Amino acid sequence: MTRLDLFADVVSLTRALVDLPSESGRETEIADAVHAALRALPHLTVDRVGNSVVARTNLGRSERALIAGHLDTVPAAGNLPSRLADGRVHGLGACDMKGGVAVALRLAATVPAPVRDVTYVFYECEEVEGDRNGLARIGAERPELLADAGLAILMEPSDAGVEAGCQGILTADIVVKGARAHTARAWQGVNAAHRAGRVLWRLDEHRSQRVVVDGLEYREGLSAVAVRAGVAGNVVPDECVVTVNCRFAPTRSPKEAEAYVRSLFPGYEVRVTEVVAGALPHLGRIGGLVSALGAEPRPKLGWTDVARFAALGVPALNYGPGDPSLAHTAGEYVPVEHLARCESRLSAWLS
């Protein structure tokens, strides 16, 4: 089994984690290594749920924080093994988010008596469909492991700054009906693909709202992401489906987001296939942490697992090394300076 040295410097630990392949659904090796390394620390109690690992201090402090990061990555793109060059750790998952995991593991090892109790969560299957998410599985099977946290830090890449809250997601199919006919006699049918132009025009004309919460501006988005029609090259299509992705502000509930999207397409069948709530920033509740991290908060434009914590009533923020725009790219990397800054500021906050 691969052994991780949690007392190695954060750069070395990041590289060791990158060099452990852990594509979603194949996290056994990295979970084994993380589990073994944490169990060797006498100040932690450690539990395993599938390929997710939870470690907790139990010092009887007056408050508890939760620090979380996912172990999985997207598939490799010729970007293994890791390499160190130009002040950056390059390699699969370096940015999203093994750099953040390395920081959290270092904190677990080097801050044995924090001023607040800490729950560290390293979980599987974040990069795939939500019903496989390791954090969700822990919440369902072992909710007591996530209990008592007053706030949560998700080590998602955020340029070593604070990204608060997150947008919600809704995906829906807009169904346009027509009538099938032979293309040699197209006038005898009704071309659903042609009719779908009205839906696409409506999307093109749509102007998304900007919503300010706690002084942070969340920009909503509504986009066609797929158009499907036709059964054969000589048949007028009788149905065209336009798949729409909506990113909505955390002030909207899933039910409100669904009603909003339906209102934009009266007269069409709207099949909602997914809707997930966002998370409010709650800067009033986590302002002390934000100040300690020394970063001006920004809105999170996207969805992250902070929404899962929000559903539990736990205010959370995204704070981790790496540029989020590099996530999932073949050339992803994490700056060494980001690793050092995140580790030092979180260490100081815990100490």
Tab-separated table of N, CA, C and O in Angstrom, residues 234-318:
chain	number	residue	atom	x	y	z
A	234	ASN	N	-34.514	10.991	-44.070
A	234	ASN	CA	-35.605	11.257	-45.013
A	234	ASN	C	-36.950	11.395	-44.319
A	234	ASN	O	-38.005	11.176	-44.927
A	235	VAL	N	-36.908	11.750	-43.013
A	235	VAL	CA	-38.139	11.883	-42.233
A	235	VAL	C	-38.180	13.257	-41.585
A	235	VAL	O	-37.216	13.675	-40.928
A	236	VAL	N	-39.288	13.968	-41.769
A	236	VAL	CA	-39.504	15.231	-41.068
A	236	VAL	C	-39.682	14.926	-39.579
A	236	VAL	O	-40.554	14.131	-39.211
A	237	PRO	N	-38.868	15.501	-38.715
A	237	PRO	CA	-38.962	15.160	-37.284
A	237	PRO	C	-40.252	15.668	-36.655
A	237	PRO	O	-40.665	16.805	-36.885
A	238	ASP	N	-40.857	14.786	-35.848
A	238	ASP	CA	-42.110	15.162	-35.179
A	238	ASP	C	-41.867	15.604	-33.741
A	238	ASP	O	-42.808	15.946	-33.026
A	239	GLU	N	-40.609	15.588	-33.304
A	239	GLU	CA	-40.291	16.079	-31.964
A	239	GLU	C	-38.867	16.618	-31.949
A	239	GLU	O	-37.964	16.039	-32.554
A	240	CYS	N	-38.695	17.729	-31.279
A	240	CYS	CA	-37.373	18.298	-31.056
A	240	CYS	C	-37.267	18.653	-29.577
A	240	CYS	O	-38.177	19.272	-29.018
A	241	VAL	N	-36.159	18.251	-28.959
A	241	VAL	CA	-35.959	18.493	-27.536
A	241	VAL	C	-34.763	19.418	-27.359
A	241	VAL	O	-33.656	19.110	-27.811
A	242	VAL	N	-34.998	20.540	-26.701
A	242	VAL	CA	-33.937	21.492	-26.388
A	242	VAL	C	-33.647	21.366	-24.898
A	242	VAL	O	-34.513	21.631	-24.064
A	243	THR	N	-32.445	20.920	-24.567
A	243	THR	CA	-32.056	20.809	-23.168
A	243	THR	C	-31.477	22.131	-22.694
A	243	THR	O	-30.585	22.699	-23.320
A	244	VAL	N	-32.023	22.599	-21.579
A	244	VAL	CA	-31.663	23.908	-21.038
A	244	VAL	C	-31.013	23.725	-19.671
A	244	VAL	O	-31.486	22.933	-18.844
A	245	ASN	N	-29.934	24.456	-19.457
A	245	ASN	CA	-29.266	24.480	-18.149
A	245	ASN	C	-29.447	25.859	-17.550
A	245	ASN	O	-29.099	26.854	-18.165
A	246	CYS	N	-30.001	25.896	-16.342
A	246	CYS	CA	-30.233	27.153	-15.640
A	246	CYS	C	-29.386	27.185	-14.379
A	246	CYS	O	-29.411	26.247	-13.580
A	247	ARG	N	-28.605	28.250	-14.207
A	247	ARG	CA	-27.874	28.487	-12.971
A	247	ARG	C	-28.573	29.640	-12.262
A	247	ARG	O	-28.615	30.759	-12.793
A	248	PHE	N	-29.150	29.357	-11.100
A	248	PHE	CA	-29.984	30.361	-10.446
A	248	PHE	C	-29.360	30.821	-9.135
A	248	PHE	O	-28.574	30.098	-8.497
A	249	ALA	N	-29.714	32.034	-8.740
A	249	ALA	CA	-29.166	32.636	-7.529
A	249	ALA	C	-29.624	31.866	-6.301
A	249	ALA	O	-30.702	31.261	-6.289
A	250	PRO	N	-28.807	31.865	-5.236
A	250	PRO	CA	-29.174	31.102	-4.039
A	250	PRO	C	-30.403	31.630	-3.313
A	250	PRO	O	-30.897	30.974	-2.397
A	251	THR	N	-30.904	32.798	-3.703
A	251	THR	CA	-32.134	33.317	-3.113
A	251	THR	C	-33.363	32.572	-3.620
A	251	THR	O	-34.429	32.641	-3.003
A	252	ARG	N	-33.254	31.885	-4.745
A	252	ARG	CA	-34.379	31.115	-5.276
A	252	ARG	C	-34.343	29.701	-4.691
A	252	ARG	O	-33.296	29.070	-4.617
A	253	SER	N	-35.499	29.193	-4.330
A	253	SER	CA	-35.611	27.786	-3.965
A	253	SER	C	-35.704	26.965	-5.245
A	253	SER	O	-36.008	27.501	-6.322
A	254	PRO	N	-35.462	25.660	-5.181
A	254	PRO	CA	-35.647	24.829	-6.374
A	254	PRO	C	-37.045	24.950	-6.975
A	254	PRO	O	-37.202	24.997	-8.200
A	255	LYS	N	-38.056	25.034	-6.119
A	255	LYS	CA	-39.426	25.157	-6.625
A	255	LYS	C	-39.618	26.489	-7.356
A	255	LYS	O	-40.262	26.546	-8.416
A	256	GLU	N	-39.046	27.551	-6.823
A	256	GLU	CA	-39.140	28.859	-7.475
A	256	GLU	C	-38.375	28.876	-8.785
A	256	GLU	O	-38.821	29.475	-9.774
A	257	ALA	N	-37.233	28.207	-8.825
A	257	ALA	CA	-36.450	28.149	-10.066
A	257	ALA	C	-37.210	27.395	-11.148
A	257	ALA	O	-37.224	27.796	-12.312
A	258	GLU	N	-37.859	26.306	-10.751
A	258	GLU	CA	-38.644	25.537	-11.712
A	258	GLU	C	-39.806	26.363	-12.253
A	258	GLU	O	-40.068	26.378	-13.472
A	259	ALA	N	-40.499	27.073	-11.380
A	259	ALA	CA	-41.617	27.909	-11.815
A	259	ALA	C	-41.130	29.002	-12.766
A	259	ALA	O	-41.807	29.336	-13.750
A	260	TYR	N	-39.967	29.558	-12.479
A	260	TYR	CA	-39.396	30.611	-13.320
A	260	TYR	C	-39.102	30.087	-14.726
A	260	TYR	O	-39.483	30.713	-15.730
A	261	VAL	N	-38.466	28.932	-14.818
A	261	VAL	CA	-38.134	28.381	-16.138
A	261	VAL	C	-39.408	28.022	-16.897
A	261	VAL	O	-39.533	28.303	-18.097
A	262	ARG	N	-40.370	27.432	-16.218
A	262	ARG	CA	-41.625	27.089	-16.901
A	262	ARG	C	-42.326	28.340	-17.432
A	262	ARG	O	-42.922	28.307	-18.515
A	263	SER	N	-42.227	29.430	-16.690
A	263	SER	CA	-42.901	30.658	-17.122
A	263	SER	C	-42.305	31.229	-18.403
A	263	SER	O	-42.975	31.987	-19.113
A	264	LEU	N	-41.073	30.872	-18.697
A	264	LEU	CA	-40.410	31.385	-19.896
A	264	LEU	C	-40.831	30.638	-21.157
A	264	LEU	O	-40.588	31.120	-22.268
A	265	PHE	N	-41.450	29.472	-20.990
A	265	PHE	CA	-41.793	28.650	-22.150
A	265	PHE	C	-43.252	28.200	-22.091
A	265	PHE	O	-43.554	27.011	-22.104
A	266	PRO	N	-44.182	29.152	-22.030
A	266	PRO	CA	-45.602	28.785	-22.009
A	266	PRO	C	-45.985	28.097	-23.319
A	266	PRO	O	-45.495	28.442	-24.401
A	267	GLY	N	-46.824	27.093	-23.211
A	267	GLY	CA	-47.272	26.389	-24.404
A	267	GLY	C	-46.385	25.222	-24.796
A	267	GLY	O	-46.720	24.476	-25.722
A	268	TYR	N	-45.259	25.037	-24.104
A	268	TYR	CA	-44.370	23.917	-24.384
A	268	TYR	C	-44.353	22.966	-23.193
A	268	TYR	O	-44.522	23.370	-22.038
A	269	GLU	N	-44.128	21.694	-23.498
A	269	GLU	CA	-43.914	20.738	-22.425
A	269	GLU	C	-42.509	20.961	-21.862
A	269	GLU	O	-41.528	20.985	-22.607
A	270	VAL	N	-42.422	21.120	-20.545
A	270	VAL	CA	-41.133	21.331	-19.873
A	270	VAL	C	-40.916	20.169	-18.914
A	270	VAL	O	-41.666	19.986	-17.958
A	271	ARG	N	-39.909	19.364	-19.199
A	271	ARG	CA	-39.587	18.219	-18.354
A	271	ARG	C	-38.342	18.549	-17.534
A	271	ARG	O	-37.232	18.599	-18.069
A	272	VAL	N	-38.518	18.797	-16.254
A	272	VAL	CA	-37.390	19.092	-15.378
A	272	VAL	C	-36.715	17.772	-15.011
A	272	VAL	O	-37.350	16.880	-14.449
A	273	THR	N	-35.439	17.641	-15.345
A	273	THR	CA	-34.710	16.402	-15.095
A	273	THR	C	-33.800	16.485	-13.871
A	273	THR	O	-33.412	15.463	-13.319
A	274	GLU	N	-33.462	17.686	-13.448
A	274	GLU	CA	-32.624	17.862	-12.262
A	274	GLU	C	-32.837	19.261	-11.725
A	274	GLU	O	-32.924	20.219	-12.485
A	275	VAL	N	-32.910	19.371	-10.416
A	275	VAL	CA	-32.920	20.687	-9.779
A	275	VAL	C	-32.276	20.544	-8.403
A	275	VAL	O	-32.643	19.677	-7.620
A	276	VAL	N	-31.252	21.361	-8.162
A	276	VAL	CA	-30.468	21.292	-6.931
A	276	VAL	C	-30.339	22.694	-6.367
A	276	VAL	O	-29.977	23.632	-7.086
A	277	ALA	N	-30.628	22.836	-5.095
A	277	ALA	CA	-30.564	24.145	-4.453
A	277	ALA	C	-29.137	24.668	-4.393
A	277	ALA	O	-28.167	23.901	-4.353
A	278	GLY	N	-29.003	25.996	-4.366
A	278	GLY	CA	-27.718	26.629	-4.124
A	278	GLY	C	-27.516	26.849	-2.636
A	278	GLY	O	-28.171	26.209	-1.801
A	279	ALA	N	-26.595	27.748	-2.303
A	279	ALA	CA	-26.310	28.031	-0.894
A	279	ALA	C	-26.112	29.526	-0.714
A	279	ALA	O	-25.363	30.153	-1.469
A	280	LEU	N	-26.784	30.090	0.273
A	280	LEU	CA	-26.585	31.488	0.612
A	280	LEU	C	-25.191	31.689	1.211
A	280	LEU	O	-24.635	30.783	1.838
A	281	PRO	N	-24.604	32.873	1.046
A	281	PRO	CA	-23.235	33.085	1.545
A	281	PRO	C	-23.119	33.138	3.060
A	281	PRO	O	-22.068	32.800	3.606
A	282	HIS	N	-24.152	33.593	3.751
A	282	HIS	CA	-24.143	33.648	5.226
A	282	HIS	C	-22.915	34.365	5.770
A	282	HIS	O	-22.303	33.918	6.760
A	283	LEU	N	-22.541	35.477	5.143
A	283	LEU	CA	-21.340	36.181	5.593
A	283	LEU	C	-21.479	36.692	7.021
A	283	LEU	O	-20.469	36.832	7.737
A	284	GLY	N	-22.693	36.942	7.451
A	284	GLY	CA	-22.884	37.385	8.827
A	284	GLY	C	-22.507	36.323	9.842
A	284	GLY	O	-22.108	36.636	10.965
A	285	ARG	N	-22.617	35.060	9.466
A	285	ARG	CA	-22.318	33.967	10.385
A	285	ARG	C	-20.870	33.506	10.297
A	285	ARG	O	-20.368	32.869	11.218
A	286	ILE	N	-20.203	33.782	9.175
A	286	ILE	CA	-18.827	33.297	9.008
A	286	ILE	C	-17.854	34.450	8.788
A	286	ILE	O	-16.738	34.251	8.313
A	287	GLY	N	-18.284	35.647	9.159
A	287	GLY	CA	-17.444	36.822	8.949
A	287	GLY	C	-16.107	36.740	9.664
A	287	GLY	O	-15.082	37.204	9.145
A	288	GLY	N	-16.081	36.126	10.856
A	288	GLY	CA	-14.828	36.006	11.584
A	288	GLY	C	-13.821	35.153	10.847
A	288	GLY	O	-12.626	35.476	10.793
A	289	LEU	N	-14.291	34.058	10.251
A	289	LEU	CA	-13.410	33.189	9.470
A	289	LEU	C	-12.909	33.916	8.232
A	289	LEU	O	-11.716	33.854	7.901
A	290	VAL	N	-13.798	34.620	7.542
A	290	VAL	CA	-13.407	35.351	6.338
A	290	VAL	C	-12.316	36.364	6.677
A	290	VAL	O	-11.309	36.487	5.963
A	291	SER	N	-12.483	37.078	7.783
A	291	SER	CA	-11.470	38.053	8.204
A	291	SER	C	-10.145	37.376	8.506
A	291	SER	O	-9.075	37.868	8.136
A	292	ALA	N	-10.202	36.226	9.162
A	292	ALA	CA	-8.976	35.508	9.513
A	292	ALA	C	-8.231	35.034	8.278
A	292	ALA	O	-6.990	34.974	8.268
A	293	LEU	N	-8.973	34.728	7.221
A	293	LEU	CA	-8.334	34.259	5.997
A	293	LEU	C	-7.769	35.416	5.171
A	293	LEU	O	-7.038	35.183	4.201
A	294	GLY	N	-8.124	36.644	5.543
A	294	GLY	CA	-7.542	37.805	4.896
A	294	GLY	C	-7.895	37.940	3.437
A	294	GLY	O	-7.071	38.398	2.633
A	295	ALA	N	-9.098	37.550	3.073
A	295	ALA	CA	-9.504	37.582	1.665
A	295	ALA	C	-10.828	38.304	1.516
A	295	ALA	O	-11.734	38.135	2.339
A	296	GLU	N	-10.956	39.097	0.473
A	296	GLU	CA	-12.226	39.746	0.152
A	296	GLU	C	-13.149	38.708	-0.459
A	296	GLU	O	-12.822	38.088	-1.479
A	297	PRO	N	-14.311	38.459	0.148
A	297	PRO	CA	-15.170	37.395	-0.373
A	297	PRO	C	-15.731	37.714	-1.750
A	297	PRO	O	-16.026	38.866	-2.077
A	298	ARG	N	-15.848	36.676	-2.552
A	298	ARG	CA	-16.454	36.758	-3.879
A	298	ARG	C	-17.607	35.760	-3.951
A	298	ARG	O	-17.608	34.761	-3.222
A	299	PRO	N	-18.562	35.971	-4.845
A	299	PRO	CA	-19.620	34.978	-5.005
A	299	PRO	C	-19.094	33.767	-5.770
A	299	PRO	O	-18.260	33.907	-6.665
A	300	LYS	N	-19.571	32.582	-5.412
A	300	LYS	CA	-19.222	31.388	-6.168
A	300	LYS	C	-20.173	31.264	-7.338
A	300	LYS	O	-21.377	31.044	-7.160
A	301	LEU	N	-19.648	31.404	-8.545
A	301	LEU	CA	-20.453	31.251	-9.757
A	301	LEU	C	-20.309	29.816	-10.231
A	301	LEU	O	-19.402	29.465	-10.981
A	302	GLY	N	-21.202	28.990	-9.772
A	302	GLY	CA	-21.155	27.562	-10.004
A	302	GLY	C	-21.759	26.871	-8.802
A	302	GLY	O	-22.188	27.519	-7.847
A	303	TRP	N	-21.814	25.553	-8.863
A	303	TRP	CA	-22.363	24.763	-7.761
A	303	TRP	C	-21.245	23.957	-7.129
A	303	TRP	O	-20.412	23.368	-7.826
A	304	THR	N	-21.192	23.931	-5.802
A	304	THR	CA	-20.257	23.065	-5.096
A	304	THR	C	-20.986	22.423	-3.930
A	304	THR	O	-22.149	22.735	-3.632
A	305	ASP	N	-20.270	21.561	-3.231
A	305	ASP	CA	-20.867	20.856	-2.099
A	305	ASP	C	-21.126	21.753	-0.895
A	305	ASP	O	-21.636	21.256	0.129
A	306	VAL	N	-20.817	23.038	-0.976
A	306	VAL	CA	-21.255	23.929	0.107
A	306	VAL	C	-22.778	23.881	0.215
A	306	VAL	O	-23.338	24.100	1.301
A	307	ALA	N	-23.445	23.584	-0.898
A	307	ALA	CA	-24.908	23.487	-0.868
A	307	ALA	C	-25.365	22.324	0.002
A	307	ALA	O	-26.430	22.390	0.630
A	308	ARG	N	-24.593	21.242	0.051
A	308	ARG	CA	-24.960	20.113	0.912
A	308	ARG	C	-24.869	20.511	2.381
A	308	ARG	O	-25.686	20.106	3.199
A	309	PHE	N	-23.859	21.315	2.710
A	309	PHE	CA	-23.749	21.796	4.084
A	309	PHE	C	-24.878	22.765	4.402
A	309	PHE	O	-25.429	22.750	5.509
A	310	ALA	N	-25.220	23.627	3.443
A	310	ALA	CA	-26.333	24.559	3.663
A	310	ALA	C	-27.619	23.808	3.963
A	310	ALA	O	-28.414	24.229	4.808
A	311	ALA	N	-27.829	22.687	3.277
A	311	ALA	CA	-29.034	21.889	3.513
A	311	ALA	C	-29.058	21.317	4.927
A	311	ALA	O	-30.134	21.040	5.471
A	312	LEU	N	-27.876	21.167	5.526
A	312	LEU	CA	-27.777	20.689	6.906
A	312	LEU	C	-27.829	21.828	7.913
A	312	LEU	O	-27.724	21.609	9.124
A	313	GLY	N	-27.960	23.056	7.403
A	313	GLY	CA	-27.990	24.215	8.282
A	313	GLY	C	-26.617	24.690	8.702
A	313	GLY	O	-26.493	25.464	9.661
A	314	VAL	N	-25.571	24.245	7.976
A	314	VAL	CA	-24.194	24.614	8.307
A	314	VAL	C	-23.684	25.620	7.281
A	314	VAL	O	-23.573	25.286	6.104
A	315	PRO	N	-23.388	26.858	7.692
A	315	PRO	CA	-22.843	27.815	6.725
A	315	PRO	C	-21.474	27.357	6.259
A	315	PRO	O	-20.680	26.829	7.054
A	316	ALA	N	-21.190	27.534	4.973
A	316	ALA	CA	-19.947	27.019	4.410
A	316	ALA	C	-19.408	27.979	3.372
A	316	ALA	O	-20.140	28.795	2.798
A	317	LEU	N	-18.116	27.868	3.117
A	317	LEU	CA	-17.491	28.656	2.063
A	317	LEU	C	-16.477	27.794	1.321
A	317	LEU	O	-16.051	26.742	1.791
A	318	ASN	N	-16.121	28.248	0.121
A	318	ASN	CA	-15.091	27.610	-0.681
A	318	ASN	C	-13.784	28.353	-0.444
A	318	ASN	O	-13.722	29.578	-0.587
